[in-house]
PDB file of C-alpha atoms in Angstrom:
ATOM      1  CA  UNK F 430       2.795 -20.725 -12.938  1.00  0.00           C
ATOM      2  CA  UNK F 431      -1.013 -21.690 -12.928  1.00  0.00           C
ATOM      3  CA  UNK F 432      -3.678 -19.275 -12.306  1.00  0.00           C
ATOM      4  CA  UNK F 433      -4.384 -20.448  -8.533  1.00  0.00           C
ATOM      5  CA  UNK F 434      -1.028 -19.949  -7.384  1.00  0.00           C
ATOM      6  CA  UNK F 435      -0.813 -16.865  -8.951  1.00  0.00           C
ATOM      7  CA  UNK F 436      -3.320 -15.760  -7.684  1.00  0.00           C
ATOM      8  CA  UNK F 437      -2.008 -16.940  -4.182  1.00  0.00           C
ATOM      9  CA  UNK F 438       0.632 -15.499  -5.069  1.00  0.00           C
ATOM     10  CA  UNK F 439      -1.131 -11.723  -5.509  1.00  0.00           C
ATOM     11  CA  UNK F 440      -2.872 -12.287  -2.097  1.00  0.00           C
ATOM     12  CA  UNK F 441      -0.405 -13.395   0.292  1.00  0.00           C
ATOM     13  CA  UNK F 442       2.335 -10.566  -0.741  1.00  0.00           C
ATOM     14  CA  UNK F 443      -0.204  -8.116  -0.650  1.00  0.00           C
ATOM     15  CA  UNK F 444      -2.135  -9.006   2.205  1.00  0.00           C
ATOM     16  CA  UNK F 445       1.249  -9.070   4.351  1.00  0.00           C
ATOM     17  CA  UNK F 446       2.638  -5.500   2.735  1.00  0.00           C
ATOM     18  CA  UNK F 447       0.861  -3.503   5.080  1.00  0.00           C
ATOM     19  CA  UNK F 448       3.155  -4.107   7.976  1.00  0.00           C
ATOM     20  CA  UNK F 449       6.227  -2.471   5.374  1.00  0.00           C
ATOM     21  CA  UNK F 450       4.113   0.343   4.489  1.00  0.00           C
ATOM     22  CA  UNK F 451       3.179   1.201   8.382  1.00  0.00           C
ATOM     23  CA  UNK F 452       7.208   1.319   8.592  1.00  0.00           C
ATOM     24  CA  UNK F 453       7.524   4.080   5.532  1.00  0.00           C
ATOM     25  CA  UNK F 454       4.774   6.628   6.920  1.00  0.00           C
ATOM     26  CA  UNK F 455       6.439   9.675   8.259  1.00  0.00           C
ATOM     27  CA  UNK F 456      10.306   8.818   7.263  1.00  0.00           C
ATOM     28  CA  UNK F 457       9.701  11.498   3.990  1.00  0.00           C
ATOM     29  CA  UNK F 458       7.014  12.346   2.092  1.00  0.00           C
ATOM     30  CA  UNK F 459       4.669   9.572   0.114  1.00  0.00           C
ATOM     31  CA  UNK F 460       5.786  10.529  -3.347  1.00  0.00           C
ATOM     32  CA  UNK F 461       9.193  10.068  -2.603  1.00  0.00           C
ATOM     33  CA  UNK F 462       9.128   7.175  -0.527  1.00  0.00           C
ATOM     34  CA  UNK F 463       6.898   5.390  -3.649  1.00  0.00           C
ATOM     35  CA  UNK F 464       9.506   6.653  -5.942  1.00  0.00           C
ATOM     36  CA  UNK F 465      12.472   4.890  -4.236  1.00  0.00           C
ATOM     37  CA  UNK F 466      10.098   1.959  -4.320  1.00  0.00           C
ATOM     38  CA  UNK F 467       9.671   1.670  -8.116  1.00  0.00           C
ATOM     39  CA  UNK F 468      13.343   2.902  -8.390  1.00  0.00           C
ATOM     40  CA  UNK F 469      14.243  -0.062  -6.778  1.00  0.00           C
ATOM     41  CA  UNK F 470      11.555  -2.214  -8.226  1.00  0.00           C
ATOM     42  CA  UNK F 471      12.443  -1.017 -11.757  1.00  0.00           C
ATOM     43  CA  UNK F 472      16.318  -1.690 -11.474  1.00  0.00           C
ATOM     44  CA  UNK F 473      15.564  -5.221 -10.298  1.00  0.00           C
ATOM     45  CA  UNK F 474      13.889  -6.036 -13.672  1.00  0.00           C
ATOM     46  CA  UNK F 475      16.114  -4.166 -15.714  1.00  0.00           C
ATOM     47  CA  UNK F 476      19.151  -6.309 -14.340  1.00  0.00           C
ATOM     48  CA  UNK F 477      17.122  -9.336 -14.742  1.00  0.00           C
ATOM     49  CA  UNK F 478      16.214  -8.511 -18.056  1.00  0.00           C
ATOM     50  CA  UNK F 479      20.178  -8.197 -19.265  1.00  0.00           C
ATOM     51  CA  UNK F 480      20.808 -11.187 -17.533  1.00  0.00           C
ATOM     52  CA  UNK F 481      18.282 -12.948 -19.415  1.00  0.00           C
ATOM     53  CA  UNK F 482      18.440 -10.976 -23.099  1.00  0.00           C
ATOM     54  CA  UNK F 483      15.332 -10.104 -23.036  1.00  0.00           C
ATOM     55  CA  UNK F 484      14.689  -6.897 -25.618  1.00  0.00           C
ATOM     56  CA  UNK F 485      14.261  -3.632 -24.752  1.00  0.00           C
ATOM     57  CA  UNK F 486      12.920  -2.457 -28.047  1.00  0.00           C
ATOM     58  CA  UNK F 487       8.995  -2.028 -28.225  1.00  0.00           C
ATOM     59  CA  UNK F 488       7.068   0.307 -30.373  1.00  0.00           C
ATOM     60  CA  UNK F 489       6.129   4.276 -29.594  1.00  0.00           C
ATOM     61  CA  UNK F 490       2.480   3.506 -28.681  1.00  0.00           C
ATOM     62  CA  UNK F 491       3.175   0.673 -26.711  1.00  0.00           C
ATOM     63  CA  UNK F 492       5.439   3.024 -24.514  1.00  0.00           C
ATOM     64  CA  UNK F 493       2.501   5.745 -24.577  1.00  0.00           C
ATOM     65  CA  UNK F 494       0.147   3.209 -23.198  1.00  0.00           C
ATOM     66  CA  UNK F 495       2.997   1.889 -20.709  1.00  0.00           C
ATOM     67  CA  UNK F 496       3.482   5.869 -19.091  1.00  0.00           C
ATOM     68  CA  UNK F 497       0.179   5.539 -18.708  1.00  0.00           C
ATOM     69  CA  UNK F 498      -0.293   2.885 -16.409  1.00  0.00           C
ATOM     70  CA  UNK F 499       3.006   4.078 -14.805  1.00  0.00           C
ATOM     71  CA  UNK F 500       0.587   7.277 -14.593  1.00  0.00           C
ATOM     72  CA  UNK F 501      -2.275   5.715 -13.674  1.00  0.00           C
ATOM     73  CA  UNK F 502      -1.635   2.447 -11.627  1.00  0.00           C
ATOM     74  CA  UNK F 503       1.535   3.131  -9.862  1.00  0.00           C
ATOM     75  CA  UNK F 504       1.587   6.865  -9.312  1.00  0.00           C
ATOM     76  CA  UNK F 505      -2.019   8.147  -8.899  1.00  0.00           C
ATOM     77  CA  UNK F 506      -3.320   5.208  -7.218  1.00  0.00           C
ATOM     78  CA  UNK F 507      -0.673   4.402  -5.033  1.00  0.00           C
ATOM     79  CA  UNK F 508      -0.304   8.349  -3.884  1.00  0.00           C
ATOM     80  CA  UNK F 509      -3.911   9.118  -3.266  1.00  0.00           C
ATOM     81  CA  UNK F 510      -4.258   6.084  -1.281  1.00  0.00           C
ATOM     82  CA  UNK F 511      -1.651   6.692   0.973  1.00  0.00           C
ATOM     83  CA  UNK F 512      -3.568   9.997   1.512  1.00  0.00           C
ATOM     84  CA  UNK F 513      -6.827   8.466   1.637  1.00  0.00           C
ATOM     85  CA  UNK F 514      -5.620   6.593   4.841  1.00  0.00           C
ATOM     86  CA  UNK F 515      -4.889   9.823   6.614  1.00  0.00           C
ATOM     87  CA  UNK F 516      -8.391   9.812   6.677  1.00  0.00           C
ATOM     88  CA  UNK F 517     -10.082   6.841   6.886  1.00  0.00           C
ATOM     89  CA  UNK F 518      -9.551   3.636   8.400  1.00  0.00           C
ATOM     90  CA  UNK F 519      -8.121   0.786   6.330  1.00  0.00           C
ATOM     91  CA  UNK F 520     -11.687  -1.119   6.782  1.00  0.00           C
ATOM     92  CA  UNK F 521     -13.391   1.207   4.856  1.00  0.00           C
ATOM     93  CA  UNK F 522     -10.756   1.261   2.145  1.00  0.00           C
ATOM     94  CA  UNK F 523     -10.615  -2.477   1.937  1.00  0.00           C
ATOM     95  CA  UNK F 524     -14.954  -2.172   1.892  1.00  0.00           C
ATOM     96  CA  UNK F 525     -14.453   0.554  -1.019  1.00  0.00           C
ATOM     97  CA  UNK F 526     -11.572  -1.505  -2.851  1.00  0.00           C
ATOM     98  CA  UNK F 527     -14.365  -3.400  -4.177  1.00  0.00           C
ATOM     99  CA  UNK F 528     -15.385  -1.304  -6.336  1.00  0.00           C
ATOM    100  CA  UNK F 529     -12.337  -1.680  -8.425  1.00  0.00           C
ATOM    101  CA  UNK F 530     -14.201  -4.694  -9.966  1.00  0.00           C
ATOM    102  CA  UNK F 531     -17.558  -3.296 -10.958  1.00  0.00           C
ATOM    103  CA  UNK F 532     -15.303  -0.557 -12.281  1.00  0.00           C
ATOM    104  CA  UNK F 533     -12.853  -2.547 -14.525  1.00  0.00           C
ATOM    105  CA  UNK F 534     -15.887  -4.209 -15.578  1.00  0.00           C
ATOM    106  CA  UNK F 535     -17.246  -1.218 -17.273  1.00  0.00           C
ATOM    107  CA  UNK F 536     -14.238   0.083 -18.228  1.00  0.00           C
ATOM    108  CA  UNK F 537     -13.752  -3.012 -20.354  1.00  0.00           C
ATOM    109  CA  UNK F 538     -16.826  -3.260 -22.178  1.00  0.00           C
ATOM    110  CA  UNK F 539     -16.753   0.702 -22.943  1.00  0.00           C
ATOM    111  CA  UNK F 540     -13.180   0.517 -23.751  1.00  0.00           C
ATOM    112  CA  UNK F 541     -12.201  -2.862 -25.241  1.00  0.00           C
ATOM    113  CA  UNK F 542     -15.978  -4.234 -26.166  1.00  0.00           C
ATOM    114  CA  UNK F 543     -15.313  -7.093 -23.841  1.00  0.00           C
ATOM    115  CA  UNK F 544     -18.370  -8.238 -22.512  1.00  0.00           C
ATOM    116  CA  UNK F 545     -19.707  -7.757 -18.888  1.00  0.00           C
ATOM    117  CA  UNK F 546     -19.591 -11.379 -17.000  1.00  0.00           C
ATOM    118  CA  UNK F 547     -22.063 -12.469 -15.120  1.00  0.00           C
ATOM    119  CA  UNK F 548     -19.947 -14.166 -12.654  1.00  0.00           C
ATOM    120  CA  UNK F 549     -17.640 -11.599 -11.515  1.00  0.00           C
ATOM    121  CA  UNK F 550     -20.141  -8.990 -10.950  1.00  0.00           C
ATOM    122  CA  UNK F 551     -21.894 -11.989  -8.834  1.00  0.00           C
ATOM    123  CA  UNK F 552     -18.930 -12.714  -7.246  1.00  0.00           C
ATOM    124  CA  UNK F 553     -18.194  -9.513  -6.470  1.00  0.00           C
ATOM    125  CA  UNK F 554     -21.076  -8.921  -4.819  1.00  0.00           C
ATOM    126  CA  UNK F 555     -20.297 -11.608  -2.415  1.00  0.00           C
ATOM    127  CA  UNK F 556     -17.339 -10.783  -1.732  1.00  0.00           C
ATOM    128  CA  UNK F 557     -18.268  -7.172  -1.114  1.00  0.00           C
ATOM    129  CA  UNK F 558     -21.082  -8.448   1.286  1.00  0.00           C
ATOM    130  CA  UNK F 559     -17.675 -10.874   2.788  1.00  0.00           C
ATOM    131  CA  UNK F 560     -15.816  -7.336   3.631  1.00  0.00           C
ATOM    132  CA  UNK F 561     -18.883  -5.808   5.446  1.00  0.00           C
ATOM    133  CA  UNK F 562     -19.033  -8.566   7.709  1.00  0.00           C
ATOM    134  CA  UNK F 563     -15.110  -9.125   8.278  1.00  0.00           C
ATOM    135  CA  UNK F 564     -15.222  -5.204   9.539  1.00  0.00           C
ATOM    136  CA  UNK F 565     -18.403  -5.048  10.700  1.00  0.00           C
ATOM    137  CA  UNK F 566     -17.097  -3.757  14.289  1.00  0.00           C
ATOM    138  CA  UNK F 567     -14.758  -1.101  12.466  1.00  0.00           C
ATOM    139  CA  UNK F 568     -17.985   0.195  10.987  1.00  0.00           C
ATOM    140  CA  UNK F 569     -18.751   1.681  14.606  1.00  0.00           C
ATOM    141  CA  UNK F 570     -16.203   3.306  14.668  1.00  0.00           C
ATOM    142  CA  UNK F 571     -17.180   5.386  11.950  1.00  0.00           C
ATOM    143  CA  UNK F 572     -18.650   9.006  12.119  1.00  0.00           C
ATOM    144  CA  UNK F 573     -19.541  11.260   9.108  1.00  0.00           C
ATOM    145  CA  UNK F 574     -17.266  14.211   9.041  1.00  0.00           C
ATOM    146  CA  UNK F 575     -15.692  16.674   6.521  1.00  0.00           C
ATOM    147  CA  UNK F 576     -12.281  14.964   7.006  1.00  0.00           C
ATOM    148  CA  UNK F 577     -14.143  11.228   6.329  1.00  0.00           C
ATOM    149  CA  UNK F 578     -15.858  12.437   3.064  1.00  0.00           C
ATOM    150  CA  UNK F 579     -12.713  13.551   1.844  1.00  0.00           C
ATOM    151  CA  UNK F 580     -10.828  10.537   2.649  1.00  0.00           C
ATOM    152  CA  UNK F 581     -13.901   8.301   0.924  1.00  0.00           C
ATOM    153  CA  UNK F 582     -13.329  10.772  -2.401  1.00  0.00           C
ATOM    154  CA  UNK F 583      -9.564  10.242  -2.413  1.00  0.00           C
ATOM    155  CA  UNK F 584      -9.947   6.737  -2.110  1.00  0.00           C
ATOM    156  CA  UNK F 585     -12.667   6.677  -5.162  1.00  0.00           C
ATOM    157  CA  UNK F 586     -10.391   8.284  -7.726  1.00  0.00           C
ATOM    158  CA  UNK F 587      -7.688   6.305  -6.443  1.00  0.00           C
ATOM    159  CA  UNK F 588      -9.063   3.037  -7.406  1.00  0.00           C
ATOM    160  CA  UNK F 589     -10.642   4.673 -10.502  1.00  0.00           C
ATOM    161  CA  UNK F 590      -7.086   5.506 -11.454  1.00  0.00           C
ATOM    162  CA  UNK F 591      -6.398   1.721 -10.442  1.00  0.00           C
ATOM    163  CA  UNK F 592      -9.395   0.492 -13.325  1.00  0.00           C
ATOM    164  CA  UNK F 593      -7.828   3.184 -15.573  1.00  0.00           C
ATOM    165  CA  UNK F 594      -4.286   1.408 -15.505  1.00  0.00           C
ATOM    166  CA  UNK F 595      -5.813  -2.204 -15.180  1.00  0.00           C
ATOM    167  CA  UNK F 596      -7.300  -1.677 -18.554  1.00  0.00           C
ATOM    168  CA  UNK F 597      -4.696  -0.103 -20.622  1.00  0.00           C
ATOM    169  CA  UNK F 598      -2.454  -2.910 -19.005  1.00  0.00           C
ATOM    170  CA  UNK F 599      -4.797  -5.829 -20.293  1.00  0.00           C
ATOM    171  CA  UNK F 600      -4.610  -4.049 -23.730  1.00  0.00           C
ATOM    172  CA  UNK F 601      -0.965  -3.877 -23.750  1.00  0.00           C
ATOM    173  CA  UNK F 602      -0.736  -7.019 -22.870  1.00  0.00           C
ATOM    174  CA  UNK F 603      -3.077  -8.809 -24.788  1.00  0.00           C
ATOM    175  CA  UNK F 604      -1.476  -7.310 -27.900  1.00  0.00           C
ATOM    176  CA  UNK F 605       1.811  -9.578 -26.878  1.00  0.00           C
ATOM    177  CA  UNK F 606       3.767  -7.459 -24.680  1.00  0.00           C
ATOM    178  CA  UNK F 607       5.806  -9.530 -21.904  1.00  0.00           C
ATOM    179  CA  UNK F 608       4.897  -9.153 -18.658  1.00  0.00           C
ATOM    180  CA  UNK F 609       8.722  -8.244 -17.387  1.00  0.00           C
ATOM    181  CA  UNK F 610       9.005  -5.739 -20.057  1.00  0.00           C
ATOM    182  CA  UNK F 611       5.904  -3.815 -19.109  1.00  0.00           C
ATOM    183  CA  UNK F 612       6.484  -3.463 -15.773  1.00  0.00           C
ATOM    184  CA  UNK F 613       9.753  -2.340 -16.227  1.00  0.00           C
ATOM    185  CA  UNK F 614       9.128   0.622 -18.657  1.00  0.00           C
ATOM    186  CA  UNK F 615       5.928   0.952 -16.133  1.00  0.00           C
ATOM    187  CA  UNK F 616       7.478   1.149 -13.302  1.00  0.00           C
ATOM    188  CA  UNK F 617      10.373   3.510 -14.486  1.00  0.00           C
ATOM    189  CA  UNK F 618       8.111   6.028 -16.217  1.00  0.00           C
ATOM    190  CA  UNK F 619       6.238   5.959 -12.661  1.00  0.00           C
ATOM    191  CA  UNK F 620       9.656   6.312 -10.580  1.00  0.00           C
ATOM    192  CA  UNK F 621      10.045   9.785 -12.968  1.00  0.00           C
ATOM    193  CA  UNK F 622       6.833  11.219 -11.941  1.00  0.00           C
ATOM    194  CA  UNK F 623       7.335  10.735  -8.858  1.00  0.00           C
ATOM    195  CA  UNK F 624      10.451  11.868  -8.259  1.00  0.00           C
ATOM    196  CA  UNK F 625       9.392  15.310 -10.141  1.00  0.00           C
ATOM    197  CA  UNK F 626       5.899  15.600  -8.349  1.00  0.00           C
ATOM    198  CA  UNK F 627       8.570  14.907  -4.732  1.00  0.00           C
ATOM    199  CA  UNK F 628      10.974  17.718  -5.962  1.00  0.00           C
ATOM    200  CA  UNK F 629       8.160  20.348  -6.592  1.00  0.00           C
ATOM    201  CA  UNK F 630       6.121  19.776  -3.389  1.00  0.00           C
ATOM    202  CA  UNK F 631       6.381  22.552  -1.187  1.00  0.00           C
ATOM    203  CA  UNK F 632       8.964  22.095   1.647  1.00  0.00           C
ATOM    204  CA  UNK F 633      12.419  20.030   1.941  1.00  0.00           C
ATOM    205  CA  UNK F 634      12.972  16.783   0.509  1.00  0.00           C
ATOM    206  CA  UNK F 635      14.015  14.659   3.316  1.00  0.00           C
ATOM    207  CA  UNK F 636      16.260  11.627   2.434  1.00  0.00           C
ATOM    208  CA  UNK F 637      15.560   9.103   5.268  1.00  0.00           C
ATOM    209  CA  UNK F 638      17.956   8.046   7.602  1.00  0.00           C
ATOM    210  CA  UNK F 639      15.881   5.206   9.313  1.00  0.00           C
ATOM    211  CA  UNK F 640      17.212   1.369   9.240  1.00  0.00           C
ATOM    212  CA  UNK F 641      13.528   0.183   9.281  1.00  0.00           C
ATOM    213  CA  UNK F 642      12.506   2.545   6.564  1.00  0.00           C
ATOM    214  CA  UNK F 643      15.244   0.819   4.456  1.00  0.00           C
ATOM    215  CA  UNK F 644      14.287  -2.690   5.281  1.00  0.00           C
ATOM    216  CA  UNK F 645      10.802  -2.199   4.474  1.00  0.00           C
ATOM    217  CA  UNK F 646      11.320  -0.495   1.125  1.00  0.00           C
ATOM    218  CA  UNK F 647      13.332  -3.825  -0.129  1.00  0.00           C
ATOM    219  CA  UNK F 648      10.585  -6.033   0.818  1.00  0.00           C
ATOM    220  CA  UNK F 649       7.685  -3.708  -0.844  1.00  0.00           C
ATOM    221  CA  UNK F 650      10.060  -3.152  -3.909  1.00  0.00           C
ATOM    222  CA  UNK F 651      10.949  -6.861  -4.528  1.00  0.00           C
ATOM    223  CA  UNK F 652       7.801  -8.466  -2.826  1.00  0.00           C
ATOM    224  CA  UNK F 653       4.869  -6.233  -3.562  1.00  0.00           C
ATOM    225  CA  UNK F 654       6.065  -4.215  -6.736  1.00  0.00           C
ATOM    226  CA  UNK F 655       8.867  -7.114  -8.643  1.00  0.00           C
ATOM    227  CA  UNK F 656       6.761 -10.323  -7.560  1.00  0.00           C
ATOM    228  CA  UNK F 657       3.189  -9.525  -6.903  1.00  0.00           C
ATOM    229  CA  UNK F 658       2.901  -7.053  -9.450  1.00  0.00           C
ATOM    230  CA  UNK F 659       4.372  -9.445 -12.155  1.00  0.00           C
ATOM    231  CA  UNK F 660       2.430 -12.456 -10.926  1.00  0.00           C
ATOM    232  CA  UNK F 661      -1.237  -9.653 -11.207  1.00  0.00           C
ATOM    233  CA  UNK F 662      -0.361  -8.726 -14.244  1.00  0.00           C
ATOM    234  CA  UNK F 663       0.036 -12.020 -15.716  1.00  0.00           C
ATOM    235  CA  UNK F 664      -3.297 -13.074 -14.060  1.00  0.00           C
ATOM    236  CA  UNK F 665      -4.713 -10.072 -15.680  1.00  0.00           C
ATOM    237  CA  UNK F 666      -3.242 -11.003 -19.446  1.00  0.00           C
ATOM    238  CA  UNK F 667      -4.414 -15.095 -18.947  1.00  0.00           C
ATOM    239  CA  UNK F 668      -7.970 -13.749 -17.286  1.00  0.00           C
ATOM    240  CA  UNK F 669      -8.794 -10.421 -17.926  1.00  0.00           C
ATOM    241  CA  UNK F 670      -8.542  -7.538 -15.772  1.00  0.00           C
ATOM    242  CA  UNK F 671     -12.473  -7.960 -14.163  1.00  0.00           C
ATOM    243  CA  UNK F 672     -11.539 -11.637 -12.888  1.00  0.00           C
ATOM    244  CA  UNK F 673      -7.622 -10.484 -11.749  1.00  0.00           C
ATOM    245  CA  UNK F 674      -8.788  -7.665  -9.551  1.00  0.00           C
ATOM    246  CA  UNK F 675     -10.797 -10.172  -7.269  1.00  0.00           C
ATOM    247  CA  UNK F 676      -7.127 -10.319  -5.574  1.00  0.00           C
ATOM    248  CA  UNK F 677      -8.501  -7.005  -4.182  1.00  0.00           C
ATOM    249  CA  UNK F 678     -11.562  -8.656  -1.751  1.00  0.00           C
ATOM    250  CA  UNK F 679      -8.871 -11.229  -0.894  1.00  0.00           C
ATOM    251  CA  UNK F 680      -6.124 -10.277   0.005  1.00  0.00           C
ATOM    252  CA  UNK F 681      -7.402  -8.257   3.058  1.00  0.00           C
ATOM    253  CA  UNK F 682      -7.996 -11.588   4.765  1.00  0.00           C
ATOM    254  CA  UNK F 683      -4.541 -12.611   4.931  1.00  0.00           C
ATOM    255  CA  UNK F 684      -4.199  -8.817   6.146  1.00  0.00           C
ATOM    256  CA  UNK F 685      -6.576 -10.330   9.304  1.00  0.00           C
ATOM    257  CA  UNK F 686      -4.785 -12.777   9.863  1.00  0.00           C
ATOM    258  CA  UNK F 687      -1.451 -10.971   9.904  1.00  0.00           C
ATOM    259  CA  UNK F 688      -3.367  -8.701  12.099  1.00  0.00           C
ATOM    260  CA  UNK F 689      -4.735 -11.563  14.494  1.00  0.00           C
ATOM    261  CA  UNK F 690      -0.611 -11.966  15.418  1.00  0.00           C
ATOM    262  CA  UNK F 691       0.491  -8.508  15.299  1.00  0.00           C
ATOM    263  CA  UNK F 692      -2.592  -6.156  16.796  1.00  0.00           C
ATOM    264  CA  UNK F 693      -4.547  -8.618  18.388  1.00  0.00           C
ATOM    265  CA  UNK F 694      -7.958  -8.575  16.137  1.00  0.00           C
ATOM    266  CA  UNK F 695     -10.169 -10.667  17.388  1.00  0.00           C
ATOM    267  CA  UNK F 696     -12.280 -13.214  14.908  1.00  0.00           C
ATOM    268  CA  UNK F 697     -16.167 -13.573  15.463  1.00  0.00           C
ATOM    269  CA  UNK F 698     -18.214 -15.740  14.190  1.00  0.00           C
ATOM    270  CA  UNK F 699     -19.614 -13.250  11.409  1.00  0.00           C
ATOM    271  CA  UNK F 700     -15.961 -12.295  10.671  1.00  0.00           C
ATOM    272  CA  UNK F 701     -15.448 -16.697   9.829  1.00  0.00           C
ATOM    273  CA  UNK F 702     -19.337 -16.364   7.741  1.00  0.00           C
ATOM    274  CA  UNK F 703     -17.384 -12.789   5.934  1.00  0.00           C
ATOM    275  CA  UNK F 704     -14.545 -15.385   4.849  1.00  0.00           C
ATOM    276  CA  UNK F 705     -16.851 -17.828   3.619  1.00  0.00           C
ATOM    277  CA  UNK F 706     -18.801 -15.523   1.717  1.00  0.00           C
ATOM    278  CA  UNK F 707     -15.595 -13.844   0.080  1.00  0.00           C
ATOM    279  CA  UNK F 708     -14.558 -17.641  -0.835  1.00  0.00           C
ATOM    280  CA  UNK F 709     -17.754 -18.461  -2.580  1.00  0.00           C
ATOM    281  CA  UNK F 710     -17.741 -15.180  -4.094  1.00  0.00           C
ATOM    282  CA  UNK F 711     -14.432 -15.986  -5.408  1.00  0.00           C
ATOM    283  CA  UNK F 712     -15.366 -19.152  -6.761  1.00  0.00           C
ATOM    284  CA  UNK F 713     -18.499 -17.818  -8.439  1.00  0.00           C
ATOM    285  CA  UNK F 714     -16.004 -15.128 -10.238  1.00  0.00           C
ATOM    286  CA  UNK F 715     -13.681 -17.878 -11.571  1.00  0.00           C
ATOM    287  CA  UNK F 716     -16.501 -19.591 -13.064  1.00  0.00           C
ATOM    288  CA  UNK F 717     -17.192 -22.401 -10.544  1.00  0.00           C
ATOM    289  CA  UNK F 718     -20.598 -21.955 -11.164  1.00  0.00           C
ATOM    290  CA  UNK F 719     -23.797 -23.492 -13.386  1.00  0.00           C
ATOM    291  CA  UNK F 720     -23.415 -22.905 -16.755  1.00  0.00           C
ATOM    292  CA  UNK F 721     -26.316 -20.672 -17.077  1.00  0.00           C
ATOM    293  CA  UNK F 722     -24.738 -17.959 -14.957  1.00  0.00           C
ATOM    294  CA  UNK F 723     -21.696 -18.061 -17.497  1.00  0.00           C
ATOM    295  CA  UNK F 724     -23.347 -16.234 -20.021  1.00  0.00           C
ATOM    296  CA  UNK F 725     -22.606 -12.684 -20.155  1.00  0.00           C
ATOM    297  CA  UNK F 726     -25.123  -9.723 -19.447  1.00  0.00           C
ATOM    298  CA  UNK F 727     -23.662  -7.913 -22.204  1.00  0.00           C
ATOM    299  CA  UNK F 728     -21.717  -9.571 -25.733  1.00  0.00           C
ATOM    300  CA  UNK F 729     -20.024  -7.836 -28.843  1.00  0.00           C
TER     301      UNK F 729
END
């Protein structure tokens, strides 16, 4: 696949995954019901890499680095942001998912010595400014308590911890490490954690019994973990991990417009003026731009 549709891909899958995940809260606890996730997820790819022959075999470091985006991307992340939203509203974490970018951006030039592009960190400021105005009237809202500034801290690390694996998954896969592969060993050394950090949490492990939870567990294992996962990480091998995580300013718009059908949101003109402005960002940070804005800020 091209780069456009898989970054279509990215956005559509994820943008529509918040209905599943509405259907896993308060079945069992988050850790566990992420572990069955990547469980799932994991033992899709496995299967599809027997069928297909693909090898197993890949050196020590390469499975260091791999735990650690298993560590990193899909455990951290995924667990403080499901605790995040018990205390914030998912405006403000789409608003704050931005930062992802700027972040990957410095992680790369610290950490790989790839230079800081001028266009994505344009871009991404447009697309931030694109965000504020989609949830402008979620803002309101909004009232500074303990409960919020904890929520807004949780959120932080958990898209640090996002930039963290996005990194260390450019550099695996930059060094020739498939795609499938990865996110198999990923995934599985993710399940593990999880599944430990679920048995030592205080309290009873409830298995859960609901039909829906089920249901929505096989669409965010082989939707948002097999597919979209797969299709990011090959954006983020073919384009770097500052230009891939873009999906994240994106993809809440499909969210709105799931949410237009579902919840009733209701557009406004400054929530069609947020959409352009997240476009054009977008198209600034994939270099549709003059050439003199293509240079970087920063080079070996």
């Amino acid at each position: 696949m091209n780069n456009p549709t898989l970054f279509s891909l990215c956005c559509l899958i994820w943008g529509s995954t918040w209905i599943a995940i509405t259907y896993q809260i308060g079945h069992t606890s988050e850790t566990f019901a992420i572990a069955l996730r990547y469980l799932l997820a994991a033992v899709c790819l496995g299967i599809y890499c027997l069928v297909k022959r693909l090898p197993f075999a890949l050196p020590l470091h390469i499975h260091v680095k791999m735990a650690a985006v298993g560590l990193f991307l899909y455990s951290l992340n995924y667990t403080l942001l499901y605790m995040a939203q018990a205390h914030i509203i998912s405006a403000l974490l789409a608003l704050m998912s931005s930062c992802i970018i700027y972040i990957n951006v410095v992680l790369r030039r610290w950490w790989l010595k790839e230079p800081i592009r001028k266009e994505v960190v344009i871009g991404a400021t447009f697309g931030l400014s694109g965000i504020v105005c989609l949830f402008v009237p979620e803002f309101s809202k909004v009232a500074m308590d303990a409960a919020l500034a904890l929520g807004l801290s949780i959120a932080f690390v958990s898209f640090f911890c996002a930039s963290v694996g996005n990194v260390i998954s450019e550099r695996i896969l930059t060094s020739g490490t498939p795609v499938i592969q990865m996110n198999f060993y990923a995934m599985s050394y993710a399940m593990i954690l999880l599944f430990i950090t679920s048995l030592l949490l205080p309290g009873k492990l409830i298995i859960p019994t609901s039909t829906e939870f089920y249901l929505s567990l096989l669409y965010l294992a082989l939707f948002g973990s097999v597919f979209a996962f797969g299709a990011y990480m090959k954006l983020l091998q073919q384009m770097g991990a500052d230009k891939a995580a873009y999906v994240v300013l994106v993809y809440p718009m499909v969210a709105l417009v799931i949410s237009t059908f579902f919840e009733g949101y209701q557009w406004t003109a400054l929530s069609f003026v947020g959409v352009a402005v997240v476009l054009m960002g977008n198209a600034i940070a994939m270099g549709k731009i003059p050439r003199f804005m293509r240079r970087p800020f920063l080079s070996h």
